[in-house]
Every structure is written in structure tokens, then in C-alpha cells.
Amino acid sequence: MPRYKAIVAYDGTDFFGFQLQTKNGVESARTVQGELNKVVNQMAKKPQPPIKVVGASRTDTGVHAFGQVVHFDFPYDIASDKFRKGLNTLLPRDILVKSVTRVSDDFHARFNTHAKRYIYRISTLDYTDPFKRHYTGHFHWHLDVDRMKSALSDFIGEHDFASFAASGNETATTVRRITRVELTEKVEEHELVLVFEGNAFLYNQIRIMVGVLLEIGTGRRPVHDIQRLIAVKDREQARFTAPASGLYLDEISYND
């Protein structure tokens, strides 16, 4: 069957993450993968066995995406734009298929990734903005942005990020390579925007890294405490996990 790759954006507020959740063989929670499975199978006229949409990243409950990548095998050859429009007609309004392309049979959305980029938005208002509460991580304590910027380079490179892996992490190794970390201050919007790019990330790794940076910004940690945390490999010492609402899967790149 032809294989297709799709780039998908979604508002994660009302989803229990990307990955399908079932209990006794029945879907038990609303997920992005579950919604995609439904519409792809509807367009394919409910084949047996059902088509399964495979995602590149298992984003958590409340996490958003601008550029999630999925692939699936489909029994018909459909023009890309027509396919995109058909999917978007059937999907709920908190999911958007941005593009659909035909790919080779050996393409795999998850296993062929070269790099991932995430964005984290921090609201620095002294109150929770009702129009941002689902789309930023709110942190009302004063932050020294210069201290935070001085710490960013300590994440760069290949390290064992065991201190930044949540207890649900199931990967064989906690070694990851981070190639880019940037912090931009948007004064008029009362936001700080962090960008993280690397070959892969552990479960909740970015939210834990953001939590450490926030504590550096408040002076609760030394500027270069990240170096110590990498060395000790102890999740409990990293402490704070930033809210899921501020995290966005921005882009996934693949080797040609």
C-alpha cells in the first residue's frame, strides 16, 4: 500500500497526549493519535485490519504541536492536496493537517528522525492571563534573564541527561545530544520564549530543563548548576517540572 507522511498541528489542551490509550481493547481517553486513526480509517472506508497512524513524538497531556509528523499506509493513491483537505474536513477543530506527501515504504516517522525542535513559552505576568493559561507556563516570580542566558550553553553537547528524565522514561539510554538552546525576551507580550533543538529528548526532559532554568532565574540555583546536575545523574535534584501548557513540538527533521 502507498505510504503517506503528514505534518500535523494541534492544540493539546483537551487531549490526553498524542499516543492512543486503550483499556481492554477500547479507547479510554481522547488522544491525537486516536482522532487521526478515526478519520484515516473513515477515508479508507474502514479497512480490516484498521490503519494505524504512527507518530514521531509521543507528546504528553496538554502539550501542543506546530509540526508533529506522522506516517500511515493507505489503500488508495490520492493527490496530496486533496488528501489534506479531506482529512481536515473530518478532523475536529483542535487538529490541523498542514501537509500530506507520498513517501517511500521504508520511511518511519519515529525511527528516521534526525533532529527535533521544541519551543517553551513562559508567561511572566504577576497573574494568570485567562487567554494564555492553556498556552504558556505561568511563572510570576521575578526572573533574572541574564542569569538564565548564561546557563544555556551548559546544556549544549552530548551528555547523560539522567537528572532530567522523568520516572516514566523507558529508553535504553539517557544520553542525548543538544545542539541549540536559545532564550528570547518578548517584553511587550510579557513572555520568555525558549528554543531547544537536539537529536532526541527524554520523557519530560524539556519541562525539567525549563524548571531548572527558572530556578536559576530566581537565584535558587547557581548559574552553572546544570553542570552539577548532569554529573550527579539524580532526577530528584532537578526538582521542578514546568507545566505542559507552555510546551510546543515545533519541527522534526529527517535525513534525506
XYZ file of N, CA and C in Angstrom:
768
model
N 0.839 -1.204 0.000
C 0.000 0.000 0.000
C 0.870 1.248 0.000
N 0.414 2.333 -0.611
C 1.163 3.593 -0.576
C 1.318 4.094 0.862
N 2.484 4.666 1.143
C 2.738 5.249 2.475
C 2.727 6.764 2.373
N 2.112 7.395 3.356
C 1.999 8.849 3.372
C 2.595 9.417 4.653
N 3.182 10.577 4.502
C 3.697 11.361 5.633
C 2.836 12.609 5.756
N 2.438 12.946 6.975
C 1.658 14.161 7.209
C 2.295 14.985 8.317
N 2.245 16.297 8.165
C 2.663 17.218 9.217
C 1.397 17.754 9.862
N 1.337 17.631 11.185
C 0.103 17.892 11.913
C 0.341 18.913 13.023
N -0.582 19.865 13.153
C -0.571 20.827 14.261
C -1.789 20.546 15.132
N -1.633 20.753 16.439
C -2.780 20.568 17.321
C -2.648 21.375 18.603
N -3.802 21.725 19.129
C -3.928 22.345 20.440
C -4.094 21.195 21.427
N -3.103 20.995 22.278
C -3.113 19.829 23.157
C -3.977 19.950 24.396
N -4.661 21.077 24.570
C -5.400 21.342 25.806
C -6.368 20.231 26.173
N -7.149 19.763 25.217
C -8.204 18.793 25.504
C -7.845 17.365 25.123
N -6.538 17.104 24.969
C -6.082 15.753 24.655
C -5.276 15.177 25.814
N -5.399 13.874 26.013
C -4.547 13.170 26.963
C -3.287 12.703 26.237
N -2.629 13.655 25.598
C -1.403 13.364 24.879
C -1.643 12.890 23.454
N -0.544 12.573 22.777
C -0.640 12.093 21.393
C -1.011 10.621 21.332
N -0.362 9.804 22.134
C -0.427 8.348 21.969
C -1.780 7.768 22.351
N -2.249 6.846 21.532
C -3.511 6.150 21.762
C -3.514 5.475 23.127
N -4.613 5.622 23.849
C -4.771 4.976 25.152
C -5.989 4.064 25.107
N -5.784 2.804 25.486
C -6.885 1.834 25.470
C -6.952 1.083 26.791
N -8.141 0.580 27.076
C -8.367 -0.278 28.235
C -9.265 -1.411 27.780
N -8.765 -2.631 27.948
C -9.498 -3.820 27.477
C -9.850 -3.714 25.996
N -8.899 -3.159 25.224
C -9.076 -3.060 23.787
C -9.957 -1.924 23.316
N -10.427 -1.090 24.242
C -11.308 0.019 23.900
C -10.601 1.340 24.208
N -10.727 2.300 23.305
C -10.111 3.603 23.521
C -10.651 4.228 24.800
N -9.739 4.605 25.708
C -10.141 5.042 27.044
C -9.997 6.535 27.282
N -9.369 7.263 26.376
C -9.175 8.703 26.546
C -9.033 9.340 25.170
N -9.315 10.617 25.104
C -9.207 11.343 23.832
C -7.742 11.681 23.565
N -7.215 11.170 22.459
C -5.827 11.423 22.093
C -5.751 11.875 20.642
N -4.629 12.497 20.303
C -4.425 12.958 18.920
C -4.343 11.764 17.981
N -3.585 10.753 18.370
C -3.455 9.562 17.528
C -4.814 8.897 17.320
N -5.622 8.860 18.373
C -6.946 8.264 18.253
C -7.822 8.986 17.245
N -7.795 10.326 17.270
C -8.593 11.108 16.323
C -8.094 10.924 14.891
N -6.771 10.885 14.716
C -6.211 10.681 13.380
C -6.560 9.291 12.856
N -6.455 8.287 13.726
C -6.823 6.931 13.316
C -8.258 6.884 12.782
N -9.161 7.537 13.476
C -10.580 7.510 13.090
C -10.794 8.065 11.685
N -10.211 9.242 11.413
C -10.504 9.882 10.121
C -9.772 9.200 8.973
N -8.545 8.715 9.219
C -7.831 7.998 8.157
C -8.593 6.728 7.786
N -9.089 6.007 8.782
C -9.850 4.797 8.503
C -11.206 5.101 7.874
N -11.781 6.237 8.228
C -13.041 6.650 7.599
C -12.833 6.941 6.117
N -11.740 7.645 5.790
C -11.447 7.927 4.392
C -11.105 6.657 3.613
N -10.533 5.671 4.306
C -10.168 4.405 3.655
C -11.329 3.416 3.616
N -12.514 3.865 4.055
C -13.731 3.033 4.058
C -13.615 1.845 5.007
N -12.989 2.123 6.176
C -12.921 1.184 7.302
C -12.358 -0.183 6.905
N -11.099 -0.194 6.500
C -10.471 -1.470 6.098
C -10.207 -2.367 7.304
N -9.982 -3.655 7.031
C -9.593 -4.618 8.060
C -8.292 -5.289 7.646
N -7.273 -5.313 8.504
C -7.248 -4.660 9.817
C -7.226 -3.140 9.672
N -7.597 -2.408 10.729
C -7.610 -0.948 10.644
C -6.217 -0.365 10.432
N -6.174 0.782 9.794
C -4.922 1.520 9.591
C -4.512 2.163 10.908
N -3.231 2.103 11.227
C -2.707 2.753 12.428
C -1.784 3.901 12.019
N -2.069 5.078 12.500
C -1.230 6.257 12.266
C -0.081 6.229 13.265
N 1.143 6.368 12.779
C 2.341 6.313 13.619
C 2.916 7.714 13.763
N 3.152 8.149 15.001
C 3.664 9.497 15.259
C 5.145 9.527 15.579
N 5.769 10.665 15.317
C 7.196 10.825 15.584
C 7.483 11.075 17.048
N 6.561 11.730 17.743
C 6.811 12.119 19.132
C 5.554 11.882 19.957
N 5.711 11.280 21.114
C 4.570 10.979 21.988
C 4.358 12.144 22.963
N 3.872 13.245 22.443
C 3.683 14.411 23.294
C 2.694 14.092 24.421
N 2.932 14.728 25.577
C 2.184 14.435 26.786
C 0.882 15.231 26.845
N 0.070 14.924 27.849
C -1.192 15.631 28.072
C -0.958 17.138 28.158
N -1.711 17.908 27.364
C -1.621 19.357 27.408
C -0.529 19.974 26.565
N 0.348 19.170 25.966
C 1.430 19.677 25.121
C 0.902 19.904 23.707
N 1.347 20.988 23.089
C 0.866 21.386 21.768
C 1.890 21.012 20.682
N 1.474 21.166 19.430
C 2.398 20.907 18.319
C 2.105 21.823 17.145
N 3.170 22.353 16.568
C 3.098 23.034 15.278
C 3.490 22.078 14.159
N 4.362 21.101 14.484
C 4.937 20.272 13.428
C 5.128 18.820 13.804
N 4.111 18.206 14.411
C 4.169 16.762 14.628
C 4.189 16.060 13.258
N 4.927 14.971 13.154
C 4.999 14.209 11.904
C 4.434 12.813 12.143
N 3.602 12.366 11.219
C 3.039 11.016 11.294
C 3.179 10.329 9.942
N 3.094 9.012 9.953
C 3.002 8.276 8.689
C 1.937 7.190 8.816
N 1.419 6.752 7.684
C 0.435 5.673 7.663
C 0.372 5.100 6.252
N 0.005 3.848 6.168
C -0.201 3.181 4.880
C -1.683 3.271 4.528
N -1.964 3.574 3.266
C -3.331 3.850 2.832
C -3.621 3.070 1.559
N -4.810 2.477 1.447
C -5.077 1.581 0.306
C -5.305 2.269 -1.033
N -5.376 3.600 -1.038
C -5.641 4.308 -2.300
C -4.563 5.357 -2.541
N -4.339 5.641 -3.803
C -3.399 6.682 -4.206
C -4.201 7.972 -4.408
N -3.980 8.940 -3.506
C -4.749 10.187 -3.534
C -3.786 11.362 -3.674
N -4.159 12.350 -4.460
C -3.337 13.555 -4.607
C -3.178 14.236 -3.249
N -1.982 14.759 -2.992
C -1.629 15.288 -1.672
C -2.596 16.356 -1.174
N -2.889 17.341 -2.018
C -3.741 18.431 -1.549
C -5.170 17.963 -1.295
N -5.640 17.075 -2.144
C -6.976 16.519 -1.952
C -7.039 15.709 -0.653
N -5.976 14.968 -0.376
C -5.900 14.167 0.841
C -5.925 15.084 2.068
N -5.116 16.136 2.033
C -5.056 17.098 3.150
C -6.428 17.705 3.415
N -7.092 18.147 2.360
C -8.400 18.770 2.528
C -9.431 17.779 3.064
N -9.362 16.536 2.589
C -10.301 15.528 3.062
C -10.138 15.241 4.550
N -8.884 15.117 4.992
C -8.622 14.863 6.407
C -9.097 16.027 7.270
N -8.786 17.247 6.842
C -9.174 18.420 7.635
C -10.686 18.614 7.704
N -11.390 18.174 6.697
C -12.855 18.253 6.733
C -13.428 17.355 7.830
N -12.783 16.223 8.069
C -13.288 15.252 9.036
C -12.739 15.448 10.443
N -11.574 16.060 10.569
C -10.927 16.185 11.874
C -11.607 17.233 12.754
N -11.501 17.082 14.080
C -12.001 18.120 14.983
C -11.175 19.394 14.838
N -11.716 20.504 15.335
C -11.095 21.810 15.094
C -9.786 22.029 15.848
N -9.455 21.169 16.805
C -8.177 21.351 17.511
C -7.046 20.539 16.896
N -7.275 19.984 15.704
C -6.214 19.326 14.929
C -6.247 19.852 13.502
N -5.064 20.129 12.941
C -4.956 20.581 11.558
C -3.856 19.804 10.849
N -4.177 19.202 9.722
C -3.158 18.577 8.873
C -2.603 19.661 7.955
N -1.332 19.985 8.100
C -0.717 21.070 7.336
C -0.252 20.611 5.959
N 0.146 19.348 5.849
C 0.574 18.825 4.544
C 0.504 17.310 4.553
N 0.340 16.743 3.365
C 0.385 15.289 3.168
C 1.255 15.024 1.949
N 2.212 14.117 2.076
C 3.078 13.769 0.949
C 3.260 12.259 0.868
N 3.401 11.757 -0.330
C 3.698 10.340 -0.552
C 5.182 10.120 -0.259
N 5.493 9.055 0.486
C 6.888 8.772 0.849
C 7.201 7.320 0.529
N 8.474 6.975 0.615
C 8.890 5.600 0.334
C 8.397 4.660 1.431
N 8.337 3.386 1.101
C 7.805 2.393 2.034
C 8.665 2.229 3.275
N 9.934 2.642 3.220
C 10.805 2.477 4.384
C 10.855 3.721 5.270
N 10.084 4.751 4.936
C 10.036 5.934 5.796
C 9.293 5.592 7.084
N 9.874 6.040 8.212
C 9.220 5.830 9.510
C 9.272 7.140 10.290
N 8.103 7.634 10.671
C 8.017 8.951 11.318
C 8.835 9.016 12.596
N 8.874 7.935 13.331
C 9.576 7.951 14.625
C 11.041 7.566 14.512
N 11.333 6.505 13.786
C 12.687 5.946 13.808
C 13.655 6.623 12.835
N 13.161 7.394 11.881
C 14.039 8.051 10.913
C 14.349 9.504 11.251
N 13.976 9.957 12.441
C 14.182 11.373 12.773
C 15.663 11.706 12.886
N 16.006 12.903 12.447
C 17.371 13.422 12.566
C 17.484 14.406 13.731
N 16.487 15.269 13.895
C 16.507 16.256 14.979
C 15.085 16.714 15.274
N 14.903 17.197 16.506
C 13.612 17.744 16.923
C 13.828 19.118 17.536
N 12.859 19.979 17.295
C 12.911 21.321 17.895
C 11.631 21.568 18.679
N 11.811 22.019 19.907
C 10.686 22.358 20.774
C 10.784 23.824 21.188
N 9.633 24.396 21.468
C 9.539 25.763 21.991
C 8.837 25.694 23.340
N 9.327 26.514 24.292
C 8.626 26.647 25.569
C 8.353 28.120 25.832
N 7.076 28.447 26.045
C 6.650 29.827 26.306
C 6.352 30.006 27.795
N 7.002 31.017 28.387
C 6.806 31.336 29.805
C 6.105 32.676 29.914
N 4.982 32.704 30.613
C 4.298 33.966 30.896
C 4.846 34.535 32.197
N 5.290 35.784 32.160
C 5.892 36.411 33.344
C 4.971 37.427 34.014
N 3.706 37.454 33.623
C 2.745 38.337 34.275
C 2.601 37.966 35.751
N 2.205 38.943 36.583
C 2.051 38.645 38.009
C 0.710 37.991 38.327
N -0.082 37.721 37.294
C -1.329 36.984 37.430
C -1.463 36.062 36.222
N -2.354 35.118 36.308
C -2.560 34.199 35.195
C -3.513 34.824 34.184
N -3.015 35.046 32.979
C -3.837 35.594 31.906
C -4.807 34.506 31.440
N -6.134 34.739 31.525
C -7.084 33.691 31.138
C -6.965 33.278 29.684
N -6.405 34.170 28.836
C -6.270 33.850 27.415
C -4.943 33.164 27.088
N -4.080 33.027 28.104
C -2.801 32.344 27.906
C -2.656 31.097 28.770
N -3.618 30.846 29.625
C -3.423 29.812 30.639
C -3.202 28.423 30.053
N -3.740 28.177 28.860
C -3.553 26.871 28.231
C -2.355 26.843 27.276
N -1.707 27.989 27.070
C -0.694 28.091 26.011
C 0.654 28.623 26.483
N 0.793 28.877 27.763
C 2.078 29.258 28.352
C 2.210 28.579 29.704
N 3.457 28.491 30.165
C 3.688 28.106 31.546
C 3.799 29.387 32.357
N 2.909 29.573 33.320
C 2.887 30.825 34.079
C 3.881 30.766 35.231
N 4.694 31.821 35.363
C 5.699 31.902 36.427
C 5.796 33.368 36.848
N 5.192 33.721 37.981
C 5.058 35.141 38.316
C 6.206 35.702 39.146
N 7.146 34.859 39.599
C 8.273 35.373 40.359
C 9.259 36.097 39.433
N 9.949 37.081 39.987
C 10.902 37.853 39.172
C 12.023 36.941 38.674
N 12.364 37.076 37.399
C 13.413 36.266 36.787
C 14.541 37.147 36.292
N 15.757 36.754 36.613
C 16.948 37.419 36.087
C 17.283 36.737 34.758
N 16.897 37.364 33.665
C 17.054 36.751 32.344
C 18.521 36.571 31.985
N 19.369 37.481 32.410
C 20.802 37.353 32.107
C 21.395 36.105 32.754
N 20.985 35.810 33.983
C 21.449 34.574 34.640
C 21.003 33.350 33.836
N 19.774 33.366 33.380
C 19.257 32.233 32.609
C 20.010 32.067 31.299
N 20.265 33.180 30.625
C 21.000 33.107 29.360
C 22.424 32.590 29.563
N 23.039 32.957 30.687
C 24.405 32.493 30.966
C 24.462 30.988 31.166
N 23.338 30.401 31.586
C 23.308 28.964 31.879
C 23.037 28.105 30.647
N 22.500 28.686 29.587
C 22.013 27.898 28.453
C 23.080 27.018 27.818
N 24.294 27.532 27.701
C 25.344 26.790 26.995
C 25.733 25.495 27.713
N 25.388 25.386 29.011
C 25.727 24.168 29.752
C 24.916 22.958 29.279
N 23.827 23.199 28.591
C 23.039 22.105 28.029
C 23.619 21.592 26.707
N 24.393 22.423 26.013
C 24.855 22.092 24.661
C 25.854 20.935 24.686
N 25.695 20.037 23.734
C 26.612 18.910 23.607
C 25.937 17.590 23.929
N 26.721 16.523 23.892
C 26.208 15.188 24.210
C 26.473 14.894 25.673
N 25.405 14.642 26.412
C 25.513 14.402 27.850
C 24.556 13.295 28.266
N 24.821 12.763 29.449
C 23.862 11.859 30.079
C 22.887 12.738 30.870
N 21.644 12.810 30.392
C 20.644 13.688 30.990
C 19.747 12.937 31.979
N 20.307 11.965 32.713
C 19.517 11.189 33.669
C 18.829 12.077 34.702
N 19.458 13.174 35.103
C 18.847 14.087 36.080
C 17.627 14.801 35.521
N 17.470 14.770 34.205
C 16.387 15.494 33.543
C 15.363 14.544 32.918
N 15.372 13.279 33.328
C 14.438 12.286 32.799
C 13.401 11.950 33.857
N 12.119 12.059 33.517
C 11.046 11.727 34.446
C 11.010 10.224 34.694
N 10.326 9.833 35.751
C 10.310 8.434 36.167
C 9.689 7.507 35.127
N 8.851 8.046 34.228
C 8.231 7.212 33.207
C 9.113 6.940 32.003
N 10.353 7.428 32.015
C 11.241 7.234 30.879
C 11.542 5.750 30.670
N 11.393 5.268 29.425
C 11.582 3.856 29.126
C 12.682 3.611 28.102
N 13.505 4.612 27.819
C 14.546 4.454 26.809
C 15.746 3.682 27.353
N 16.490 3.077 26.435
C 17.638 2.258 26.826
C 18.782 3.095 27.375
N 18.893 4.337 26.920
C 19.958 5.224 27.381
C 19.407 6.619 27.623
N 19.989 7.322 28.573
C 19.594 8.708 28.854
C 20.579 9.709 28.255
N 21.461 9.227 27.383
C 22.400 10.112 26.680
C 21.679 10.748 25.492
N 21.785 12.069 25.409
C 21.175 12.813 24.312
C 22.129 13.930 23.882
N 21.967 14.384 22.642
C 22.801 15.470 22.120
C 21.924 16.688 21.840
N 22.245 17.790 22.495
C 21.528 19.044 22.294
C 22.424 19.984 21.493
N 21.887 20.524 20.417
C 22.677 21.354 19.515
C 22.353 22.842 19.607
N 21.196 23.169 20.184
C 20.790 24.577 20.231
C 19.848 24.821 21.397
N 20.148 25.874 22.179
C 19.235 26.365 23.216
C 19.291 27.889 23.161
N 18.142 28.510 22.986
C 18.082 29.971 22.898
C 16.953 30.501 23.771
N 17.150 31.717 24.281
C 16.135 32.381 25.096
C 15.899 33.785 24.551
N 14.640 34.094 24.247
C 14.251 35.407 23.746
C 13.256 36.037 24.716
N 13.477 37.287 25.025
C 12.566 38.008 25.908
C 11.620 38.857 25.067
N 10.338 38.611 25.186
C 9.313 39.396 24.497
C 8.633 40.292 25.510
N 9.192 41.481 25.667
C 8.794 42.368 26.756
C 7.330 42.774 26.644
N 6.895 43.162 25.458
C 5.523 43.644 25.298
C 4.496 42.551 25.549
N 4.852 41.311 25.243
C 3.931 40.193 25.473
C 4.066 39.599 26.867
N 5.056 40.105 27.653
C 5.333 39.556 28.993
C 5.624 38.063 28.906
N 6.478 37.706 27.965
C 6.825 36.306 27.766
C 8.322 36.112 27.585
N 8.790 34.953 28.001
C 10.108 34.450 27.633
C 9.875 33.231 26.748
N 10.628 33.129 25.664
C 10.474 32.007 24.743
C 11.801 31.264 24.640
N 11.764 29.993 24.997
C 12.940 29.132 24.925
C 12.823 28.196 23.728
N 13.941 27.983 23.044
C 14.007 27.054 21.915
C 15.041 25.983 22.245
N 14.645 24.722 22.105
C 15.541 23.589 22.339
C 15.583 22.730 21.083
N 16.779 22.405 20.638
C 16.928 21.548 19.465
C 17.962 20.476 19.752
N 17.650 19.231 19.383
C 18.587 18.145 19.619
C 18.199 16.915 18.837
N 19.002 15.865 18.972
C 18.712 14.645 18.209
C 17.485 13.924 18.753
N 17.227 14.048 20.054
C 16.054 13.438 20.681
C 15.977 13.950 22.109
N 14.823 13.758 22.740
C 14.647 14.210 24.117
C 13.956 13.120 24.931
N 14.285 13.070 26.212
C 13.704 12.098 27.130
C 12.319 12.540 27.584
N 11.596 11.622 28.211
C 10.267 11.921 28.725
C 10.334 13.077 29.731
N 9.626 14.156 29.429
C 9.570 15.370 30.257
C 10.900 16.117 30.367
N 11.890 15.769 29.535
C 13.213 16.391 29.662
C 13.155 17.907 29.516
N 12.462 18.399 28.525
C 12.446 19.839 28.298
C 11.747 20.559 29.434
N 10.649 20.034 29.922
C 9.944 20.674 31.029
C 10.797 20.694 32.296
N 11.601 19.669 32.507
C 12.506 19.649 33.664
C 13.642 20.644 33.458
N 14.182 20.730 32.242
C 15.233 21.709 31.960
C 14.713 23.130 32.158
N 13.484 23.382 31.716
C 12.887 24.703 31.920
C 12.742 24.986 33.412
N 12.322 23.995 34.176
C 12.196 24.174 35.619
C 13.508 24.566 36.271
N 14.604 23.923 35.853
C 15.931 24.262 36.381
C 16.314 25.697 35.990
N 16.056 26.066 34.743
C 16.366 27.433 34.295
C 15.566 28.472 35.074
N 14.323 28.175 35.377
C 13.504 29.112 36.163
C 14.078 29.294 37.562
N 14.565 28.211 38.153
C 15.169 28.328 39.493
C 16.496 29.072 39.435
N 17.212 28.943 38.341
C 18.425 29.752 38.154
C 18.035 31.219 38.033
N 16.952 31.483 37.313
C 16.487 32.853 37.138
C 16.038 33.523 38.410
N 15.565 32.741 39.381
C 15.142 33.311 40.666
C 16.274 33.361 41.682
N 17.430 32.797 41.327
C 18.556 32.776 42.253
C 18.548 31.595 43.199
N 17.630 30.661 43.003
C 17.570 29.480 43.873
C 18.660 28.471 43.548
N 19.246 28.623 42.383
C 20.356 27.760 41.977
C 21.508 28.613 41.486
N 22.744 28.116 41.600
C 23.874 28.800 40.966
C 23.697 28.814 39.450
N 24.323 29.774 38.797
C 24.163 29.917 37.352
C 24.544 28.644 36.612
N 25.602 27.994 37.035
C 26.081 26.808 36.305
C 25.759 25.504 37.035
N 24.622 25.481 37.726
C 24.210 24.264 38.425
C 23.851 23.144 37.462
N 23.573 23.465 36.210
C 23.277 22.439 35.209
C 24.443 21.464 35.073
N 25.663 21.980 35.137
C 26.838 21.116 35.031
C 26.864 20.086 36.160
N 26.523 20.522 37.363
C 26.485 19.614 38.508
C 25.376 18.574 38.342
N 24.203 19.016 37.876
C 23.085 18.100 37.705
C 23.391 17.028 36.665
N 24.057 17.406 35.596
C 24.455 16.418 34.587
C 25.395 15.385 35.202
N 26.294 15.847 36.070
C 27.287 14.951 36.669
C 26.671 13.997 37.688
N 25.700 14.455 38.487
C 25.194 13.612 39.582
C 24.185 12.561 39.101
N 23.532 12.803 37.958
C 22.568 11.841 37.395
C 21.495 11.464 38.421
N 20.884 12.471 39.015
C 19.890 12.259 40.064
C 18.668 13.138 39.784
N 17.581 12.527 39.321
C 16.371 13.267 38.959
C 15.832 14.113 40.123
N 15.924 13.621 41.357
C 15.363 14.336 42.499
C 16.021 15.692 42.710
N 17.277 15.823 42.302
C 17.973 17.089 42.496
C 17.569 18.145 41.477
N 16.937 17.740 40.374
C 16.450 18.714 39.394
C 15.131 19.337 39.840
N 14.377 18.623 40.664
C 13.155 19.115 41.335
C 12.020 19.485 40.399
N 11.882 20.753 40.048
C 10.681 21.339 39.458
C 10.495 20.951 37.985
N 9.256 20.577 37.621
C 8.886 20.321 36.227
C 7.931 21.413 35.772
N 8.277 22.148 34.729
C 7.436 23.242 34.233
C 6.138 22.684 33.655
N 5.056 23.469 33.668
C 3.753 22.991 33.182
C 3.774 22.586 31.711
N 2.951 21.604 31.374
C 2.860 21.121 29.990
C 2.320 22.192 29.051
N 1.503 23.099 29.564
C 0.806 24.078 28.718
C 1.726 24.992 27.923
N 2.975 25.152 28.357
C 3.889 26.045 27.651
C 4.719 25.383 26.574
N 4.588 24.057 26.427
C 5.481 23.300 25.538
C 4.837 23.049 24.174
N 5.642 23.243 23.114
C 5.206 23.050 21.734
C 6.256 22.240 20.975
N 5.819 21.180 20.320
C 6.672 20.471 19.360
C 6.668 21.306 18.085
N 7.803 21.898 17.769
C 7.844 22.882 16.692
C 8.160 22.272 15.335
N 9.204 21.469 15.277
C 9.610 20.923 13.971
C 10.425 19.640 14.166
N 10.263 18.731 13.222
C 11.041 17.490 13.198
C 11.709 17.391 11.845
N 13.003 17.126 11.844
C 13.730 16.999 10.587
C 14.203 15.570 10.393
N 14.404 15.219 9.114
C 14.772 13.853 8.741
C 15.969 13.869 7.821
N 16.734 12.791 7.875
C 17.820 12.629 6.911
C 17.232 12.384 5.528
N 17.851 12.967 4.524
C 17.371 12.773 3.152
C 17.566 11.327 2.711
